[in-house]
Coordinates of C-alpha atoms in Angstrom, one line a residue:
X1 CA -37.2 35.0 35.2
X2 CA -36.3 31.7 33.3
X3 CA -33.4 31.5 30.6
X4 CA -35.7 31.6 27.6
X5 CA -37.8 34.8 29.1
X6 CA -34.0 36.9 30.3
X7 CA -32.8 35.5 26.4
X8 CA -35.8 36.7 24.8
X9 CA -36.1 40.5 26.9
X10 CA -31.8 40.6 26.2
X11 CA -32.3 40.3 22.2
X12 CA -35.6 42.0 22.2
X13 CA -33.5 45.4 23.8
X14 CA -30.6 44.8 21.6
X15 CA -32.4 44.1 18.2
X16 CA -34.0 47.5 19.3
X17 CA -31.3 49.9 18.4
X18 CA -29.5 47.2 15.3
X19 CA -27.2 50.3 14.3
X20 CA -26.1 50.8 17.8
X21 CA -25.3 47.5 18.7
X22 CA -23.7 46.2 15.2
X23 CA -21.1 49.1 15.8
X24 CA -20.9 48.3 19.9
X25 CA -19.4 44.6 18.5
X26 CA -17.5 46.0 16.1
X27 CA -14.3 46.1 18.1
X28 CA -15.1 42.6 19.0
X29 CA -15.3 41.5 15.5
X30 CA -12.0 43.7 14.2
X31 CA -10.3 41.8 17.6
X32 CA -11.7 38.2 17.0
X33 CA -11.5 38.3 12.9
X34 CA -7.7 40.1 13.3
X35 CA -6.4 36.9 15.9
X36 CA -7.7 34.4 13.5
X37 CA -6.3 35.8 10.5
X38 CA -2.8 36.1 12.2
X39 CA -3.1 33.3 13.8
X40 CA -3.6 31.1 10.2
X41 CA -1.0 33.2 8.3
X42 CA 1.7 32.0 10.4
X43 CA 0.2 28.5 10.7
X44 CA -0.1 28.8 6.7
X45 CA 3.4 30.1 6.6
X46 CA 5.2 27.4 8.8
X47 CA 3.6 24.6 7.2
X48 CA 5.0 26.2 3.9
X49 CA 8.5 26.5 4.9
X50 CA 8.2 22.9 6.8
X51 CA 7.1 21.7 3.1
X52 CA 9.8 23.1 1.4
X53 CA 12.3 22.0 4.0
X54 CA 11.0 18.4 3.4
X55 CA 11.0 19.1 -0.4
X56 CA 14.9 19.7 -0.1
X57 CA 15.6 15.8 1.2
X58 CA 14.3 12.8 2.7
X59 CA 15.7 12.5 6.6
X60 CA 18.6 14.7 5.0
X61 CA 21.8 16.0 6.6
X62 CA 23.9 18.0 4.7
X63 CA 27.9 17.9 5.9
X64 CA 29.9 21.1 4.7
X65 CA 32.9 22.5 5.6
X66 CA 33.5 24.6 8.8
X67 CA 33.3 28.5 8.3
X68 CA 37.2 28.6 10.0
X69 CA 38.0 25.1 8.2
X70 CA 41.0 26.8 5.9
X71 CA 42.2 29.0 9.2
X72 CA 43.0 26.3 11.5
X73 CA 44.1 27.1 15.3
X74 CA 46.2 29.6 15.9
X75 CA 50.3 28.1 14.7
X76 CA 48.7 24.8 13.4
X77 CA 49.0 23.5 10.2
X78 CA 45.6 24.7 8.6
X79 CA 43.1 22.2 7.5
X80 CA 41.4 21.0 4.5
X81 CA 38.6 23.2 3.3
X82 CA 37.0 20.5 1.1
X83 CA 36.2 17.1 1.3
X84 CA 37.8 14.2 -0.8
X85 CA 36.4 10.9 -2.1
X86 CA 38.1 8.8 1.0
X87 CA 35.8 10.8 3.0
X88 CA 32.8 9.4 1.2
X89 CA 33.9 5.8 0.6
X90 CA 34.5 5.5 4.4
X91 CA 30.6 6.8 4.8
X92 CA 29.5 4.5 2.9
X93 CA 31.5 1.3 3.9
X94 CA 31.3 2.1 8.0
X95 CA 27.9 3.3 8.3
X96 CA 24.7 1.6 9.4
X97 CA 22.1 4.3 10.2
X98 CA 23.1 6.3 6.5
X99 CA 21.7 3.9 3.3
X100 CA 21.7 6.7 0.3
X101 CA 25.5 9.1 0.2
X102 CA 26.3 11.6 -2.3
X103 CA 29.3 14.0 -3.0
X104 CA 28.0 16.9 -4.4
X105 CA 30.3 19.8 -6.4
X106 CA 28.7 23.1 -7.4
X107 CA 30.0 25.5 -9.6
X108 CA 28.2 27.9 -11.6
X109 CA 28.4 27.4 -15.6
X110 CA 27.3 28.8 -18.7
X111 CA 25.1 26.4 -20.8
X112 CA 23.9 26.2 -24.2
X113 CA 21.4 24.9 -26.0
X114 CA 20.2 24.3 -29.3
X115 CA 17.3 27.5 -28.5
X116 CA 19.4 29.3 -25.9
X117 CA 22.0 29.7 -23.5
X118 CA 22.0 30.8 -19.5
X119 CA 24.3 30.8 -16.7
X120 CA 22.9 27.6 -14.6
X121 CA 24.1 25.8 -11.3
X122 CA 25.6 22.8 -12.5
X123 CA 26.0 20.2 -9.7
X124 CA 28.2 16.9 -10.1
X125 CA 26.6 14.4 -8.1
X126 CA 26.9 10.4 -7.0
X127 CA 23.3 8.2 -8.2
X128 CA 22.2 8.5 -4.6
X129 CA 21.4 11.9 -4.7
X130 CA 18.1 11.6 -6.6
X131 CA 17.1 9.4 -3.5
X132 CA 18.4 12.1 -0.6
X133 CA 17.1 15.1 -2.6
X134 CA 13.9 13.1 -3.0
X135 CA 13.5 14.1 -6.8
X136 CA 11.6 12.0 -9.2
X137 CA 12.1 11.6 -13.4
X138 CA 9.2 13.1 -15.1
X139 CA 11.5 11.6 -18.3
X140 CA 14.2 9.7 -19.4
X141 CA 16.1 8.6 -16.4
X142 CA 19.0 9.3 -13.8
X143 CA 22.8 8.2 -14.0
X144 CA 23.7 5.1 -12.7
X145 CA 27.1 3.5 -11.3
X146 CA 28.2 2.9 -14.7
X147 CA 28.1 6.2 -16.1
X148 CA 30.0 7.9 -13.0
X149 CA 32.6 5.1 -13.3
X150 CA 33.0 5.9 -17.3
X151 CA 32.8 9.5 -16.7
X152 CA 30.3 9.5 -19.4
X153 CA 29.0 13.0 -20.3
X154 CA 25.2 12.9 -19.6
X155 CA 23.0 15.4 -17.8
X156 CA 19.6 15.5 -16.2
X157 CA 18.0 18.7 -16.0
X158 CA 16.0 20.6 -13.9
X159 CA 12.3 21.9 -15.8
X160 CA 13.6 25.6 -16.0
X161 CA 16.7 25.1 -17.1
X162 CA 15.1 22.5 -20.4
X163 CA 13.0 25.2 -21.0
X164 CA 15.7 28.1 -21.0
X165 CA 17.5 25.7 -22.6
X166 CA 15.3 24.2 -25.5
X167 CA 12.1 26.7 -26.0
X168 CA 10.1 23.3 -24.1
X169 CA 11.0 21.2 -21.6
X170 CA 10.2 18.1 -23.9
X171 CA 12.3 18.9 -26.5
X172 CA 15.6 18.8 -24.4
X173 CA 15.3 14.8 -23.8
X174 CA 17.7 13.3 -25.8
X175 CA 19.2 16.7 -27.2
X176 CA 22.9 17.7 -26.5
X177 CA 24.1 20.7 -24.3
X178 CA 27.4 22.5 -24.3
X179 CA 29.0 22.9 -20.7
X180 CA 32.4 25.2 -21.2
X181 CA 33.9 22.8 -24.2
X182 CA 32.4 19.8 -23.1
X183 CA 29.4 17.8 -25.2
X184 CA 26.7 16.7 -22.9
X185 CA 23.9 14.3 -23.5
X186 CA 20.5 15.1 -22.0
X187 CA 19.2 11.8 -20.9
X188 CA 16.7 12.6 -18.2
X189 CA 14.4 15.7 -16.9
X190 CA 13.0 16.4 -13.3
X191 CA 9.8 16.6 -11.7
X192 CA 9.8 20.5 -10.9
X193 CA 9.9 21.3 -7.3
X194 CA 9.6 25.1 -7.5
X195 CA 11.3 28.1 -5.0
X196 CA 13.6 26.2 -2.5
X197 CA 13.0 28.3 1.6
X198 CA 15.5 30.9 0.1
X199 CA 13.3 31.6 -2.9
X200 CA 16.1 29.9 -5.2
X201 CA 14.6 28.4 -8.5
X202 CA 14.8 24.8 -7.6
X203 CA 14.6 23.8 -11.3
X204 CA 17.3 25.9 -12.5
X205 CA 19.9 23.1 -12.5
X206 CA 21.8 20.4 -14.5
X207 CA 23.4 17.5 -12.4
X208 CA 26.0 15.4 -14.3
X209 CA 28.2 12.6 -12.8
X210 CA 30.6 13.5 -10.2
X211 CA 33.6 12.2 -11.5
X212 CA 33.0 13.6 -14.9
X213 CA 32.0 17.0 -13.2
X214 CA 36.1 16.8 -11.1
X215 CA 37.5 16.0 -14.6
X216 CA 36.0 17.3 -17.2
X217 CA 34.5 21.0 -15.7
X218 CA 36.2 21.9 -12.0
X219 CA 39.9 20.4 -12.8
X220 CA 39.8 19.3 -9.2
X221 CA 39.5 16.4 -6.5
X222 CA 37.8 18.6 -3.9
X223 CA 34.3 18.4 -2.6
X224 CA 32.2 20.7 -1.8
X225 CA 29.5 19.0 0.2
X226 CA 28.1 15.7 0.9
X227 CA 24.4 15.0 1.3
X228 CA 23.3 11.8 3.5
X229 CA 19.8 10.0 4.1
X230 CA 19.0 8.5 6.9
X231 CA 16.7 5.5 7.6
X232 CA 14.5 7.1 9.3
X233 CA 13.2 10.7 11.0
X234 CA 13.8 8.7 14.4
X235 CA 17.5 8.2 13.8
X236 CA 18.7 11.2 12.6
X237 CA 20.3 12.2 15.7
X238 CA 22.0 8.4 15.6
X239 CA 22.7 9.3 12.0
X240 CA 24.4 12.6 12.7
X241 CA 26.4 11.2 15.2
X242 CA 27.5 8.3 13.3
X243 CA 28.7 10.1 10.3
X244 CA 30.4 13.1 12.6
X245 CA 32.4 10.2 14.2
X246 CA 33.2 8.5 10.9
X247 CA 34.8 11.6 9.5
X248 CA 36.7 13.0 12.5
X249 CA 38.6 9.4 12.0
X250 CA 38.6 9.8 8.0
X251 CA 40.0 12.9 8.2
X252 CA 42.5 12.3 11.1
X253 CA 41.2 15.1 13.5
X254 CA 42.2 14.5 17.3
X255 CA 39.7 13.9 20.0
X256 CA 38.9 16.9 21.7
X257 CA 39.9 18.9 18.8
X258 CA 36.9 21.1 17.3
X259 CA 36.0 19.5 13.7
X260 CA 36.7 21.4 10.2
X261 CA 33.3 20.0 9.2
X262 CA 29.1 20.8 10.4
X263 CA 26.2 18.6 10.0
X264 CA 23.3 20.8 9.2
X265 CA 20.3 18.3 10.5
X266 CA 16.9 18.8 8.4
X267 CA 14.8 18.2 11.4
X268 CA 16.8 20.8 13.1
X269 CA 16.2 23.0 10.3
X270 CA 12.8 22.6 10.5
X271 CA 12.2 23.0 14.0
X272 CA 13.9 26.1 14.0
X273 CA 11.7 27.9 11.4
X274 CA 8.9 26.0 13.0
X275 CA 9.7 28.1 16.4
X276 CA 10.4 31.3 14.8
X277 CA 7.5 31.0 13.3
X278 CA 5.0 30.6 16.5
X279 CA 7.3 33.6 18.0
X280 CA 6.2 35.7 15.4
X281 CA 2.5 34.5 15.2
X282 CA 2.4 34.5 18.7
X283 CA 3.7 38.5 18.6
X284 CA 1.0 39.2 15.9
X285 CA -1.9 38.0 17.7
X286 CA -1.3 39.6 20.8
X287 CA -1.0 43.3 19.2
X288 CA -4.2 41.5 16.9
X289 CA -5.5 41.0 20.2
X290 CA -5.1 44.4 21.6
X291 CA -8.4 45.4 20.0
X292 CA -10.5 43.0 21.6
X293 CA -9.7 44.9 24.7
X294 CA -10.6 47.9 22.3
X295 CA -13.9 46.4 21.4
X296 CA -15.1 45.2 25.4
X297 CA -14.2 48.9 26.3
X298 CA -16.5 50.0 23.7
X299 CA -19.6 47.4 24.8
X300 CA -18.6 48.8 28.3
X301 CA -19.3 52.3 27.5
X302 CA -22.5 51.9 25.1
X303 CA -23.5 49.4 28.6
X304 CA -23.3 52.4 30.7
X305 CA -25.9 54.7 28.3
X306 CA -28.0 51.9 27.9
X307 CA -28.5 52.1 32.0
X308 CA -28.8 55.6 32.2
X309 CA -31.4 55.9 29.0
X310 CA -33.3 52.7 30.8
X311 CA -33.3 53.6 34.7
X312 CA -36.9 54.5 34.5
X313 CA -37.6 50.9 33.4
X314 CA -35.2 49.6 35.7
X315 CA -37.0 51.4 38.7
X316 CA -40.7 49.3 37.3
X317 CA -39.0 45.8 36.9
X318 CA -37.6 46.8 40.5
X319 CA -41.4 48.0 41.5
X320 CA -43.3 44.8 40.2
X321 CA -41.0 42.6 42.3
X322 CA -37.9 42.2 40.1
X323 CA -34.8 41.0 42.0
X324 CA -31.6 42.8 41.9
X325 CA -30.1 39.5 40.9
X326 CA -32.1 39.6 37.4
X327 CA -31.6 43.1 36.6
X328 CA -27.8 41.9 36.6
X329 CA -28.2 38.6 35.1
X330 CA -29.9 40.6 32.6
X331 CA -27.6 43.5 31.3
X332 CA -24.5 40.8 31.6
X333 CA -26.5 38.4 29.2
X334 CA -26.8 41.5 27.1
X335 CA -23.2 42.3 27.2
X336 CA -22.4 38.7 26.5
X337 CA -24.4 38.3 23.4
X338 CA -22.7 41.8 22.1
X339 CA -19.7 40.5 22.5
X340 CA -20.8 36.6 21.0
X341 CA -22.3 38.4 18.1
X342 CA -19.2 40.0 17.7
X343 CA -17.1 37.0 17.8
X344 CA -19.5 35.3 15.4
X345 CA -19.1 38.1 13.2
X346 CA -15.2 38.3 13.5
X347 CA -14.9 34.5 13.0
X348 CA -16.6 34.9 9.5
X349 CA -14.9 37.3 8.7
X350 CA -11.6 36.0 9.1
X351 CA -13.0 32.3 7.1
X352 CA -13.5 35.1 3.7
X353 CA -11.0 36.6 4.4
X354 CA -8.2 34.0 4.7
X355 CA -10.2 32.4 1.5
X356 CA -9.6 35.2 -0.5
X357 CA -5.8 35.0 0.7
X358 CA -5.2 31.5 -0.7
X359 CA -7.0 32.4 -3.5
X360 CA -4.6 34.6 -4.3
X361 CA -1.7 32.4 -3.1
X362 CA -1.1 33.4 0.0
X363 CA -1.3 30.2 2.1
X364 CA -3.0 30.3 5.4
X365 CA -4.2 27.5 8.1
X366 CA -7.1 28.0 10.5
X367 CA -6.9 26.2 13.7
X368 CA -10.4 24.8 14.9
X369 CA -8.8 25.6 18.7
X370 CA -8.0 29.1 17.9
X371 CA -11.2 29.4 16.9
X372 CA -12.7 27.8 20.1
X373 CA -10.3 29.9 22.1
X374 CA -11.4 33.5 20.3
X375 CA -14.7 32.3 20.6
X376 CA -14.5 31.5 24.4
X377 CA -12.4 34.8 24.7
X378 CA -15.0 36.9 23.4
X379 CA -17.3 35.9 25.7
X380 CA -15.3 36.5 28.6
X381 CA -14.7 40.5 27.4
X382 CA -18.4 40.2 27.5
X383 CA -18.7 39.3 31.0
X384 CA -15.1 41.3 32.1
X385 CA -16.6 44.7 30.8
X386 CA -19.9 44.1 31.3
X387 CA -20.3 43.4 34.7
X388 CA -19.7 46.6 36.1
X389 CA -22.8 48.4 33.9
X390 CA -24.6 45.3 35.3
X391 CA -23.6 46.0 38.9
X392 CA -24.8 49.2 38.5
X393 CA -28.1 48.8 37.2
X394 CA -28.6 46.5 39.9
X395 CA -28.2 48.5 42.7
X396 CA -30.1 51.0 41.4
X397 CA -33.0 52.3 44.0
X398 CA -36.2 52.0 42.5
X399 CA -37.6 55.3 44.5
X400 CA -34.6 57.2 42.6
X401 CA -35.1 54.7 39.1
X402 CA -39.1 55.8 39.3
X403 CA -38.0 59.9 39.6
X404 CA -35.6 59.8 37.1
X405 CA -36.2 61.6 33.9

């Protein structure tokens, strides 16, 4: 029997009973559709997190004080919780790998508007931040040297915080806000950047000038973070290093001694979601998985009635000279193209179905090699759970295959 005669007697038996063998694959289709989906949900949902990691900063490291900072060891004098503007300035004169710094100070204020008032995250912030934070100006523009130096009282706002502020975001440019006591000009509005990875409203903000910010709104020298960029993803580690090195001396901490300080490194960041992420899709597709093994059980059994409700015809292949060799080449093609049919199926069914999610928002990724490998994997429970129906019609005696009724 040649491949095109053992395909064509495999799908003339199958196409015979549709009903029967649509519901044989189904297993095979829940299992191969469910490891897709899965499988793209946490691809969709990595890439997500990467891009709003990446949204947050350009090669960004972000230095903050230490969690026991203000403790100190145990009888030692405790250290500063905060970080100062010598901190900064020796950044920015000593280091090579670091081109954009910014002090950053954060404090929570209520703002008003000539529509509105709401409690916002006001940050004071150095020129360079705009370039670390990788933020562009939809309008107007951002502070420059001269204003932090003046202290002058202008503001950029984020687009949620313009249209709290000022009924539409266009209408704020130019317009004054009221920070506490203080007057503030509106001279420039950001591009919106939406939820940050902890779902915070990235456009809720004002930044103003740092120094006006430590004089004018905090009453204080203290820093709360700094933000560096480095030149590139490839010397971040270099980077990191650098500017740990360069504040262990700027803030006089012995060598040995543990550092009132951590670098939080964005590619760090990311590859830590990124790996979390695989664990989980990883988990997901095995239990998805689970009912593939469901499914071949279920082509298994329906292989084992077709043998018994075909033995009679069996026992006349056997008669007219068939070989024991294409009685099991032919069940296992069978069993193979129930369980390819399935896959098929499964793997359209997880294309709608992960169209309909990002329709609805929900982003999802499907891997071309995932597919390959469900694909490839279907086939094989075809072959694992089919073989032993196969093995059985085969050796099959065709006195006893003849009798039976």
């Amino acid at each position: 029997m040649n491949i095109l005669q053992l395909l064509h007697t495999c799908l003339r038996s199958i196409l015979r009973n549709r009903m029967r063998s649509l519901l044989t694959s189904l297993g095979v289709i829940i299992g191969v559709g469910s490891v897709i989906i899965m499988v793209a949900l946490g691809e969709g949902t990595q890439r997500a997190i990467e891009k709003q990691i990446t949204a947050m900063g350009t090669n960004l490291l972000q230095i903050v004080p230490s969690r026991s900072a203000a403790r100190g060891a145990q009888g030692a004098r405790p250290r500063p919780s905060s970080f100062s503007l010598t901190d900064i300035d020796r950044l920015r004169a000593e280091s090579t790998f670091i081109p954009f710094i910014s002090g950053v100070v954060n404090s929570n204020q209520n703002v008003f508007g000539s529509e509105g008032n709401a409690s916002v995250q006001v940050q004071g912030v150095e020129p360079d931040f705009i370039h670390i934070r990788n933020w562009n100006i939809q309008a107007g523009y951002f502070f420059d040297e001269e204003d932090l130096m003046l202290r002058n009282r202008v503001a950029v706002l984020g687009t949620t915080t313009a249209k709290n502020l000022f009924g539409e975001v266009q209408r704020a440019l130019g317009e004054q806000i009221r920070i506490g006591n203080n007057y503030f000009q509106v001279i420039g509005l950001l591009q919106s950047k939406g939820a940050s990875i902890n779902s915070a409203d990235q456009d809720d903000i004002v930044l103003v000038p740092l120094d006006t910010m430590m004089t004018r709104l905090t009453n204080s020298r203290n820093i709360n973070m700094i933000v560096v960029s480095a030149v590139s993803k490839e010397y971040m580690e270099a980077a990191q290093k650098e500017a740990e090195q360069i504040l262990r001396e700027s803030r006089k901490i012995q060598q040995g001694a543990a550092a009132d300080f951590e670098i939080m490194n964005q590619a760090d960041i990311i590859d830590m979601a990124a790996a979390t992420s695989r664990t989980l899709t990883t988990l997901l597709a095995a239990i998805a998985g689970v009912s593939l093994l469901v499914g071949g059980i279920g082509i298994m059994n329906i292989m084992l009635v077709s043998v018994t409700e075909r033995t009679r015809e069996i026992g006349i292949r056997m008669a007219i000279g068939g070989r024991k060799r294409d009685i099991l080449l032919q069940f296992l093609t069978e069993s193979v193209i129930l369980s390819l049919m399935g896959g098929l199926l499964g793997i359209g069914m997880a294309f709608l179905v992960c169209h309909i999610m990002t329709a609805i928002g929900i982003q999802t990724a499907i891997s071309p090699v995932i597919v390959m490998i469900a694909t490839i994997f279907a086939a094989l429970v075809g072959v694992i759970f089919g073989y032993y129906p196969a093995l059985k019609a085969a050796k099959l005696y065709p006195i006893d295959a003849l009798r039976y009724e």
